[in-house]
Amino acid sequence: MPSPLPLNRLLHLEFSPSVDARPCSSPLVCPAKGEKFFGGESVSRIRRLPPHLAWCSIDWDQLCLLHLLGSGGFGSVYKATYHGATVAVKQVKRCSKNHLASRQSFWAELNVARLGHNNVVRIVAASACTPASQDSLGTIIMEYVGNCTLHHAIYGTGYFTGLKNDGLKCDHGFLSTAQAVGYSCDIAAGLMFLHSQLIVHLDLKPANVFITERNVCKIGDFGCSQKLEDTESSGLQFCHQGGTYTHRAPELLKGEKITPKADIYSFAITLWQMVTQQEPYLGERQYILYSVVAYHLRPSLTAAVFKGSATGQQLKTIIESCWRANGAERPSAQGLLYNLRALSVIV
């Protein structure tokens, strides 16, 4: 389908946040130059966390890396122990092509620092210090939630938040409608909490939702997130082009104001994936982006699962309400959770 308008009229250029959005240097005690960590490696850069994050400075003597879980464009994730507890350690990669984007990703991860919720991956500690042998912006210690994501549960593939590691396995691969509704309640509860803290995730998708051994979903990977209070206090509204294009709300593609309703749209695509076990779109990226904005393209709702039962029809109604083109018409996370819990009683 040819585009009647140039794509650059609709799709904004790369997200370029203000340097002041998240400071990369603030006075705080951190390991002195030459101090050893990660098996005897010295600290190569002296960077300091801002004062409001002083509580989460890393006690390096208590950190022991076990093995690499995987690596990707953002950096590497290790399984480790910290103060005797099993944790995950993320080292955010310094991208030579876009240093600002890498730095933004590191500080965005800390948007959920000091927050605790059963459906959100918890930050344990963080430091902007890096090992001398690695080109990293910083280190983040998180609770260990296993290596199984919702992407595993839907598609049964070896996938760990975008990391390249074919050895990872997960005992999932098929979701019943009841399971999909149960997981959806977990995700909506996590979103409700985040939005109450004025945090928008902006990259909600199956690969960023972890499933614990207790079968609880936790939202993770906050490298694209934003605090609404940051943009409001600065008087600036950034065009956001981070995240995954298949799950990105149309208002973000048009460079409009970021609101929590962008996460509700991403949730709709994620729920559709859980129910259908299919990929949302096929075709070229630019064609999909343009069609989502100009022609309200959405994944198909013609599958039998949406027609065969009252539950399927209610799921269809929920999905349609969550991916409406006008964000103001989408339900809040609280309203969404209410509807999903009501549905879970009858599934």
Short mmCIF file of C-alpha atoms in Angstrom, two decimals, residues 13-294:
data_model
loop_
_atom_site.label_atom_id
_atom_site.label_comp_id
_atom_site.label_asym_id
_atom_site.label_seq_id
_atom_site.Cartn_x
_atom_site.Cartn_y
_atom_site.Cartn_z
CA LEU A 13 13.57 10.96 14.33
CA GLU A 14 15.44 9.17 17.09
CA PHE A 15 14.43 9.96 20.64
CA SER A 16 16.85 12.57 21.95
CA PRO A 17 16.28 13.34 25.65
CA SER A 18 17.55 16.37 27.51
CA VAL A 19 20.92 15.96 29.15
CA ASP A 20 19.35 17.24 32.36
CA ALA A 21 16.66 14.53 32.39
CA ARG A 22 18.85 12.12 34.35
CA PRO A 23 22.16 13.39 35.69
CA CYS A 24 25.12 11.09 35.24
CA SER A 25 27.32 12.63 37.91
CA SER A 26 26.39 13.68 41.42
CA PRO A 27 28.31 13.73 44.71
CA LEU A 28 28.07 10.40 46.49
CA VAL A 29 30.59 8.02 47.99
CA CYS A 30 31.58 5.29 45.55
CA PRO A 31 34.64 2.99 45.31
CA ALA A 32 37.89 4.87 45.00
CA LYS A 33 39.97 4.52 41.87
CA GLY A 34 41.85 1.25 41.91
CA GLU A 35 39.45 -0.49 44.30
CA LYS A 36 38.90 -4.09 43.24
CA PHE A 37 35.63 -5.65 42.20
CA PHE A 38 34.32 -8.39 39.91
CA GLY A 39 37.12 -10.81 40.69
CA GLY A 40 39.91 -8.35 41.26
CA GLU A 41 39.32 -5.94 38.37
CA SER A 42 39.84 -2.29 39.17
CA VAL A 43 37.33 0.53 38.77
CA SER A 44 38.21 2.40 35.60
CA ARG A 45 35.89 5.37 35.95
CA ILE A 46 34.72 7.35 38.95
CA ARG A 47 31.04 8.13 38.45
CA ARG A 48 28.58 8.90 41.20
CA LEU A 49 24.91 8.29 41.70
CA PRO A 50 22.66 11.26 42.43
CA PRO A 51 21.86 11.83 46.14
CA HIS A 52 18.34 10.40 45.96
CA LEU A 53 19.84 7.02 44.97
CA ALA A 54 22.46 6.95 47.72
CA TRP A 55 20.63 4.09 49.45
CA CYS A 56 21.27 1.65 46.60
CA SER A 57 25.06 1.94 46.26
CA ILE A 58 26.66 -1.46 45.70
CA ASP A 59 28.63 -3.21 48.42
CA TRP A 60 31.18 -4.72 46.04
CA ASP A 61 32.68 -7.09 48.61
CA GLN A 62 29.32 -8.87 48.83
CA LEU A 63 28.88 -9.35 45.06
CA CYS A 64 29.95 -12.61 43.42
CA LEU A 65 29.26 -13.31 39.74
CA LEU A 66 28.27 -16.90 38.94
CA HIS A 67 27.82 -17.06 35.18
CA LEU A 68 26.64 -15.11 32.15
CA LEU A 69 22.93 -15.42 31.45
CA GLY A 70 23.13 -13.65 28.11
CA SER A 71 24.09 -10.51 26.26
CA GLY A 72 22.50 -8.16 23.78
CA GLY A 73 22.64 -4.66 22.39
CA PHE A 74 22.06 -3.07 25.80
CA GLY A 75 24.78 -5.02 27.63
CA SER A 76 25.14 -8.23 29.60
CA VAL A 77 23.20 -9.97 32.37
CA TYR A 78 24.82 -12.28 34.91
CA LYS A 79 23.51 -14.59 37.56
CA ALA A 80 25.20 -13.70 40.82
CA THR A 81 24.96 -13.67 44.60
CA TYR A 82 24.75 -10.50 46.66
CA HIS A 83 24.86 -10.68 50.45
CA GLY A 84 24.23 -14.39 50.01
CA ALA A 85 21.05 -14.01 47.95
CA THR A 86 20.73 -14.96 44.30
CA VAL A 87 20.43 -11.89 42.06
CA ALA A 88 20.73 -10.80 38.44
CA VAL A 89 23.42 -8.26 37.52
CA LYS A 90 23.04 -6.06 34.46
CA GLN A 91 25.94 -4.14 33.03
CA VAL A 92 24.67 -1.50 30.62
CA LYS A 93 26.80 -1.29 27.50
CA ARG A 94 28.31 2.00 26.39
CA CYS A 95 27.15 2.30 22.77
CA SER A 96 29.80 4.06 20.70
CA LYS A 97 27.26 5.01 18.01
CA ASN A 98 24.77 6.55 20.41
CA HIS A 99 26.33 7.27 23.77
CA LEU A 100 23.38 9.41 24.88
CA ALA A 101 20.90 6.58 24.26
CA SER A 102 23.05 4.15 26.26
CA ARG A 103 23.32 6.59 29.14
CA GLN A 104 19.58 7.24 29.03
CA SER A 105 18.93 3.48 29.19
CA PHE A 106 21.09 3.12 32.32
CA TRP A 107 19.34 5.91 34.22
CA ALA A 108 15.91 4.85 32.99
CA GLU A 109 16.47 1.43 34.59
CA LEU A 110 16.76 3.23 37.93
CA ASN A 111 13.30 4.78 37.63
CA VAL A 112 12.00 1.86 39.68
CA ALA A 113 14.78 2.01 42.26
CA ARG A 114 13.46 1.95 45.83
CA LEU A 115 10.05 0.75 44.65
CA GLY A 116 8.60 -2.60 45.64
CA HIS A 117 5.68 -4.48 44.11
CA ASN A 118 4.96 -8.16 43.59
CA ASN A 119 4.57 -7.69 39.82
CA VAL A 120 7.62 -5.48 39.17
CA VAL A 121 11.25 -6.65 39.10
CA ARG A 122 12.95 -4.98 42.08
CA ILE A 123 16.20 -3.02 41.95
CA VAL A 124 18.51 -4.13 44.76
CA ALA A 125 21.51 -1.84 44.21
CA ALA A 126 23.28 0.13 41.49
CA SER A 127 26.54 1.88 40.70
CA ALA A 128 27.87 4.03 37.88
CA CYS A 129 31.31 2.51 38.42
CA THR A 130 32.53 0.03 35.83
CA PRO A 131 35.20 -2.70 35.62
CA ALA A 132 38.36 -1.61 33.83
CA SER A 133 38.06 -4.43 31.30
CA GLN A 134 34.51 -3.53 30.19
CA ASP A 135 33.12 -0.60 28.26
CA SER A 136 30.09 -0.21 30.50
CA LEU A 137 28.10 2.73 31.77
CA GLY A 138 27.24 1.14 35.07
CA THR A 139 26.04 -1.86 37.02
CA ILE A 140 22.53 -2.67 38.26
CA ILE A 141 21.71 -5.48 40.69
CA MET A 142 18.15 -6.79 40.47
CA GLU A 143 16.18 -9.54 42.14
CA TYR A 144 16.62 -12.83 40.32
CA VAL A 145 13.34 -13.90 38.75
CA GLY A 146 14.60 -16.79 36.64
CA ASN A 147 15.25 -16.95 32.92
CA CYS A 148 11.71 -17.58 31.70
CA THR A 149 9.74 -14.78 30.08
CA LEU A 150 6.18 -14.50 28.84
CA HIS A 151 7.64 -14.88 25.36
CA HIS A 152 8.65 -18.41 26.39
CA ALA A 153 5.16 -19.16 27.62
CA ILE A 154 3.54 -17.94 24.41
CA TYR A 155 5.90 -19.30 21.78
CA GLY A 156 7.97 -21.93 23.61
CA THR A 157 11.23 -20.55 22.23
CA GLY A 158 14.61 -20.01 23.87
CA TYR A 159 14.31 -16.31 24.53
CA PHE A 160 15.49 -14.17 27.43
CA THR A 161 14.61 -10.47 27.13
CA GLY A 162 16.27 -10.16 23.76
CA LEU A 163 19.48 -11.87 24.86
CA LYS A 164 21.33 -14.15 22.48
CA ASN A 165 21.56 -17.42 24.35
CA ASP A 166 20.05 -20.49 22.75
CA GLY A 167 20.81 -22.64 25.77
CA LEU A 168 18.04 -21.19 27.90
CA LYS A 169 14.99 -23.38 28.34
CA CYS A 170 11.56 -22.85 29.79
CA ASP A 171 8.87 -25.41 30.56
CA HIS A 172 6.18 -23.47 28.74
CA GLY A 173 4.95 -23.20 25.18
CA PHE A 174 1.18 -23.17 25.36
CA LEU A 175 -1.13 -20.84 27.24
CA SER A 176 -4.70 -21.70 28.11
CA THR A 177 -7.25 -18.89 28.21
CA ALA A 178 -7.32 -19.13 32.01
CA GLN A 179 -3.53 -18.76 32.17
CA ALA A 180 -3.61 -15.81 29.79
CA VAL A 181 -6.19 -14.05 31.93
CA GLY A 182 -4.25 -14.81 35.13
CA TYR A 183 -0.99 -13.47 33.68
CA SER A 184 -2.86 -10.44 32.37
CA CYS A 185 -4.06 -9.64 35.89
CA ASP A 186 -0.46 -9.73 37.10
CA ILE A 187 0.71 -7.39 34.34
CA ALA A 188 -2.19 -4.98 34.83
CA ALA A 189 -1.48 -4.91 38.59
CA GLY A 190 2.16 -4.07 37.85
CA LEU A 191 1.12 -1.30 35.45
CA MET A 192 -1.35 0.09 37.97
CA PHE A 193 1.44 0.37 40.53
CA LEU A 194 3.92 1.93 38.08
CA HIS A 195 1.39 4.48 36.87
CA SER A 196 0.54 5.39 40.47
CA GLN A 197 4.23 6.28 40.81
CA LEU A 198 4.07 8.35 37.59
CA ILE A 199 6.31 5.86 35.78
CA VAL A 200 5.53 4.82 32.20
CA HIS A 201 7.28 1.64 31.02
CA LEU A 202 7.13 2.37 27.26
CA ASP A 203 8.42 -1.06 26.20
CA LEU A 204 5.87 -3.52 27.53
CA LYS A 205 5.98 -6.78 25.55
CA PRO A 206 6.18 -10.52 26.32
CA ALA A 207 9.99 -10.56 26.35
CA ASN A 208 10.00 -7.95 29.13
CA VAL A 209 7.61 -9.85 31.41
CA PHE A 210 9.22 -12.53 33.57
CA ILE A 211 7.46 -15.59 34.96
CA THR A 212 8.79 -16.72 38.33
CA GLU A 213 8.96 -20.24 39.69
CA ARG A 214 5.77 -19.43 41.60
CA ASN A 215 4.04 -18.66 38.27
CA VAL A 216 3.84 -14.91 38.96
CA CYS A 217 4.46 -12.35 36.22
CA LYS A 218 6.84 -9.47 36.91
CA ILE A 219 7.43 -6.51 34.60
CA GLY A 220 11.13 -5.88 33.96
CA ASP A 221 13.58 -4.06 31.68
CA PHE A 222 12.94 -0.37 32.31
CA GLY A 223 15.55 0.93 29.87
CA CYS A 224 12.91 2.86 27.90
CA SER A 225 10.85 4.06 30.87
CA GLN A 226 10.18 7.66 31.82
CA LYS A 227 9.03 9.47 34.93
CA LEU A 228 6.19 11.77 33.99
CA GLU A 229 7.21 14.22 36.71
CA ASP A 230 10.59 14.68 34.97
CA THR A 231 9.03 15.79 31.70
CA GLU A 232 6.41 17.92 33.43
CA SER A 233 8.84 19.72 35.74
CA SER A 234 11.26 20.45 32.90
CA GLY A 235 8.48 21.76 30.67
CA LEU A 236 9.77 19.53 27.88
CA GLN A 237 7.93 16.69 26.17
CA PHE A 238 10.26 14.33 24.42
CA CYS A 239 9.37 12.44 21.27
CA HIS A 240 9.84 8.80 22.24
CA GLN A 241 11.14 6.37 19.63
CA GLY A 242 12.52 3.73 21.97
CA GLY A 243 10.88 0.39 22.60
CA THR A 244 9.54 -2.17 20.16
CA TYR A 245 7.71 -0.85 17.10
CA THR A 246 5.07 -3.61 17.04
CA HIS A 247 3.91 -2.58 20.53
CA ARG A 248 4.38 1.18 20.28
CA ALA A 249 1.28 3.34 20.70
CA PRO A 250 0.32 5.47 17.68
CA GLU A 251 0.55 8.72 19.65
CA LEU A 252 4.22 7.97 20.34
CA LEU A 253 4.81 7.39 16.64
CA LYS A 254 3.33 10.82 15.99
CA GLY A 255 5.48 12.46 18.67
CA GLU A 256 2.56 13.36 20.90
CA LYS A 257 2.52 13.62 24.67
CA ILE A 258 3.60 10.56 26.64
CA THR A 259 0.92 9.28 29.02
CA PRO A 260 0.31 5.99 30.88
CA LYS A 261 -2.17 5.08 28.14
CA ALA A 262 0.80 4.21 25.91
CA ASP A 263 1.43 1.21 28.19
CA ILE A 264 -2.24 0.22 27.93
CA TYR A 265 -1.87 0.03 24.14
CA SER A 266 1.24 -2.15 24.50
CA PHE A 267 -0.67 -4.34 26.94
CA ALA A 268 -3.39 -4.89 24.31
CA ILE A 269 -0.84 -6.22 21.80
CA THR A 270 0.67 -8.41 24.51
CA LEU A 271 -2.71 -9.82 25.55
CA TRP A 272 -3.54 -10.50 21.90
CA GLN A 273 -0.29 -12.50 21.66
CA MET A 274 -1.16 -14.50 24.76
CA VAL A 275 -4.60 -15.39 23.44
CA THR A 276 -3.63 -16.20 19.84
CA GLN A 277 0.01 -17.41 20.21
CA GLN A 278 0.78 -15.53 16.99
CA GLU A 279 3.08 -12.66 15.98
CA PRO A 280 1.15 -9.37 15.78
CA TYR A 281 2.33 -8.25 12.33
CA LEU A 282 4.01 -9.53 9.21
CA GLY A 283 5.61 -7.22 6.70
CA GLU A 284 8.05 -4.37 6.48
CA ARG A 285 8.60 -2.19 9.52
CA GLN A 286 7.89 1.16 7.83
CA TYR A 287 4.71 -0.17 6.23
CA ILE A 288 3.45 -1.34 9.62
CA LEU A 289 4.36 1.92 11.36
CA TYR A 290 2.60 4.03 8.77
CA SER A 291 -0.48 1.79 8.69
CA VAL A 292 -0.84 1.80 12.49
CA VAL A 293 -0.98 5.59 12.49
CA ALA A 294 -2.74 6.42 9.22
#
